[in-house]
XYZ file of N, CA and C in Angstrom:
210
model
N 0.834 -1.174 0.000
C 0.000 0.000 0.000
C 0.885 1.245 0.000
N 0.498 2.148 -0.966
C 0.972 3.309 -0.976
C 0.502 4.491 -0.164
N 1.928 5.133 0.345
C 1.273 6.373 1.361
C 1.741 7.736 1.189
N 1.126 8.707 1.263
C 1.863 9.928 0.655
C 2.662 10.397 2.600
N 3.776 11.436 1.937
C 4.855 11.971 2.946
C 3.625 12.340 3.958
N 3.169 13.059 3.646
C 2.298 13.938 4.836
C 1.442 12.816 5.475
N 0.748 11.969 5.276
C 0.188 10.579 6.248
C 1.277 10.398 7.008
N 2.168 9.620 6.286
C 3.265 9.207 7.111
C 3.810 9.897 8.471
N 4.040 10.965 8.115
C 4.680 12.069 8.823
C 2.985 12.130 10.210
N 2.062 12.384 9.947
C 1.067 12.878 10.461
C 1.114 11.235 11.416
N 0.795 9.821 11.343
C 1.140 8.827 11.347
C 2.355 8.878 12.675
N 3.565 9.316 12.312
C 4.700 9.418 13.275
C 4.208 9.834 14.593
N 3.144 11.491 13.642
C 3.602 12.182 14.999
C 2.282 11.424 16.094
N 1.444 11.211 15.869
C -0.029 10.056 16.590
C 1.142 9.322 17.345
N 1.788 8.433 16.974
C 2.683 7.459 16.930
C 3.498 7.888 18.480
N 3.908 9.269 17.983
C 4.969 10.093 19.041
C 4.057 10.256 20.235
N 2.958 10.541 19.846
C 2.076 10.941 21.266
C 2.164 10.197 22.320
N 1.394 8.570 21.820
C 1.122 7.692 22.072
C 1.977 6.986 23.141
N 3.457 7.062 22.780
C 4.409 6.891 22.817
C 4.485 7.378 24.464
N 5.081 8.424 24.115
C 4.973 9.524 25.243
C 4.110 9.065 26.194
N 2.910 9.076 26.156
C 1.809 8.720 27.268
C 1.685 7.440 27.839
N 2.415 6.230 27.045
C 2.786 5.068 27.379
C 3.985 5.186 28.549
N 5.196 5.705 27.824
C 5.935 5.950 28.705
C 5.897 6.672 30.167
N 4.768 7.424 29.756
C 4.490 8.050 31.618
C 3.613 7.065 32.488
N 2.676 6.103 31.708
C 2.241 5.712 31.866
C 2.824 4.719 33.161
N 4.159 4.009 32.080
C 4.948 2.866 33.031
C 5.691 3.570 34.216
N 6.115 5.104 34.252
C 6.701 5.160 35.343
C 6.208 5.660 36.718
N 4.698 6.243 36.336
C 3.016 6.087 36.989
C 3.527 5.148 37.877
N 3.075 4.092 37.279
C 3.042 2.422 37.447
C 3.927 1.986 38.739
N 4.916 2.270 38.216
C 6.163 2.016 38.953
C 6.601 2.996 40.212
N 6.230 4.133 40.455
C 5.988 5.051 41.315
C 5.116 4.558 42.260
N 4.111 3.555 41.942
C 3.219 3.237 42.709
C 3.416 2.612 44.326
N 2.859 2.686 45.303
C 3.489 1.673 46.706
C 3.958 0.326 46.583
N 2.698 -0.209 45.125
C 3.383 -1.254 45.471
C 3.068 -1.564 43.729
N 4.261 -1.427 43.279
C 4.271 -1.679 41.664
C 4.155 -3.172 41.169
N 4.542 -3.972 42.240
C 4.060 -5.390 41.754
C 2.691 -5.721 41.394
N 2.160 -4.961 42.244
C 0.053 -4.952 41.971
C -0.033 -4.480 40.256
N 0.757 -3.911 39.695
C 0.767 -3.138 38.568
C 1.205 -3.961 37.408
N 2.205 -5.315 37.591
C 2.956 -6.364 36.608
C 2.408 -6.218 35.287
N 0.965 -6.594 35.327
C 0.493 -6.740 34.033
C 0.489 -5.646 33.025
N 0.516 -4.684 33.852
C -0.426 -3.488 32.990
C 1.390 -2.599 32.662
N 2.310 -2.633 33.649
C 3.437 -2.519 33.316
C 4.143 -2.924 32.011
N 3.904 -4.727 32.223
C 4.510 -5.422 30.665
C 3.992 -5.099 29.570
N 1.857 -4.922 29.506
C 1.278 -4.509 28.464
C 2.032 -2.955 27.643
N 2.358 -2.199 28.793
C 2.654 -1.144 28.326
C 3.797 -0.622 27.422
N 4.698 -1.978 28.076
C 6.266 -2.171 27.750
C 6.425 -2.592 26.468
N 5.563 -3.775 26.238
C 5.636 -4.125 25.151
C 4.964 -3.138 23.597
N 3.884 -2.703 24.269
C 3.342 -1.782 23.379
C 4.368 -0.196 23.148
N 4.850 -0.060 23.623
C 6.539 0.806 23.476
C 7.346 0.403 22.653
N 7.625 -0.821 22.768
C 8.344 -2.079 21.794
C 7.765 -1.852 20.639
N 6.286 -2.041 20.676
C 5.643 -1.909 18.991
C 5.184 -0.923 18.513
N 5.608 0.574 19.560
C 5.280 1.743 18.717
C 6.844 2.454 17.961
N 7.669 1.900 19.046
C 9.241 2.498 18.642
C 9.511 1.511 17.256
N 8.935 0.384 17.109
C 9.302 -0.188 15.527
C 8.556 0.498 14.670
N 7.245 0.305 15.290
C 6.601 1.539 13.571
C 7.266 2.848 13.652
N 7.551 3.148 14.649
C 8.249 4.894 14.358
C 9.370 4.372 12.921
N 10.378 3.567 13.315
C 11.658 3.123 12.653
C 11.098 3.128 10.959
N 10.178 2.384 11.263
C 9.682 1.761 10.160
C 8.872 2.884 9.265
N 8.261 3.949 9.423
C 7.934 4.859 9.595
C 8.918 5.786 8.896
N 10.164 5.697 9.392
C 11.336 7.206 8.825
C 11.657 6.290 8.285
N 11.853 4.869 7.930
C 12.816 4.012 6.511
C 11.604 4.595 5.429
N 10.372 4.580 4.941
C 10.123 4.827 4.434
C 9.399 6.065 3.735
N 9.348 7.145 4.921
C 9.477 8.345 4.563
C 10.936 8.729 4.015
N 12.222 8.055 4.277
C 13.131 8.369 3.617
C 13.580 7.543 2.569
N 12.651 6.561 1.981
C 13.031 5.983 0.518
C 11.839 6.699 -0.139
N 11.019 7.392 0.143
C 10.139 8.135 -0.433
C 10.987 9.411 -0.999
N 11.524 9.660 -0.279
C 12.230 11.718 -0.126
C 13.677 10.962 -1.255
N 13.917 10.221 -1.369
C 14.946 9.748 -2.155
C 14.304 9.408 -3.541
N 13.509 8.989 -3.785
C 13.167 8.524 -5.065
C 12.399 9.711 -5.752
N 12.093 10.463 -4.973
C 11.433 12.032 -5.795
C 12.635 13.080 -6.135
């Protein structure tokens, strides 16, 4: 599927938010008295960090084979 620069880019920045609010999310979490009560929702979060920092990657490889081939 084809995507124009500006999705992409618009895409990142959702991406960036998301990101961000995850990350406060886990250290919320972990701030907590007792962060073990928190395990699950910690790893969910962790991992979903994991799969927003690959689409970011994934994300600028092809906004920059886009900006190259024009």
């Amino acid at each position: 599927m084809d995507y124009q620069v500006s999705q992409l880019k618009e895409a990142k920045r959702q991406i960036e938010s998301t990101l961000h609010k995850l990350k406060e999310t886990v250290k919320t979490f972990k701030a907590k008295e007792n962060p073990d009560r928190y395990k699950s929702q910690i790893t969910l979060a962790k991992r979903r960090i994991e799969a927003f920092s690959i689409s970011l990657f994934l994300i600028d490889r092809e906004i920059d084979d886009i900006e190259k081939n024009n």
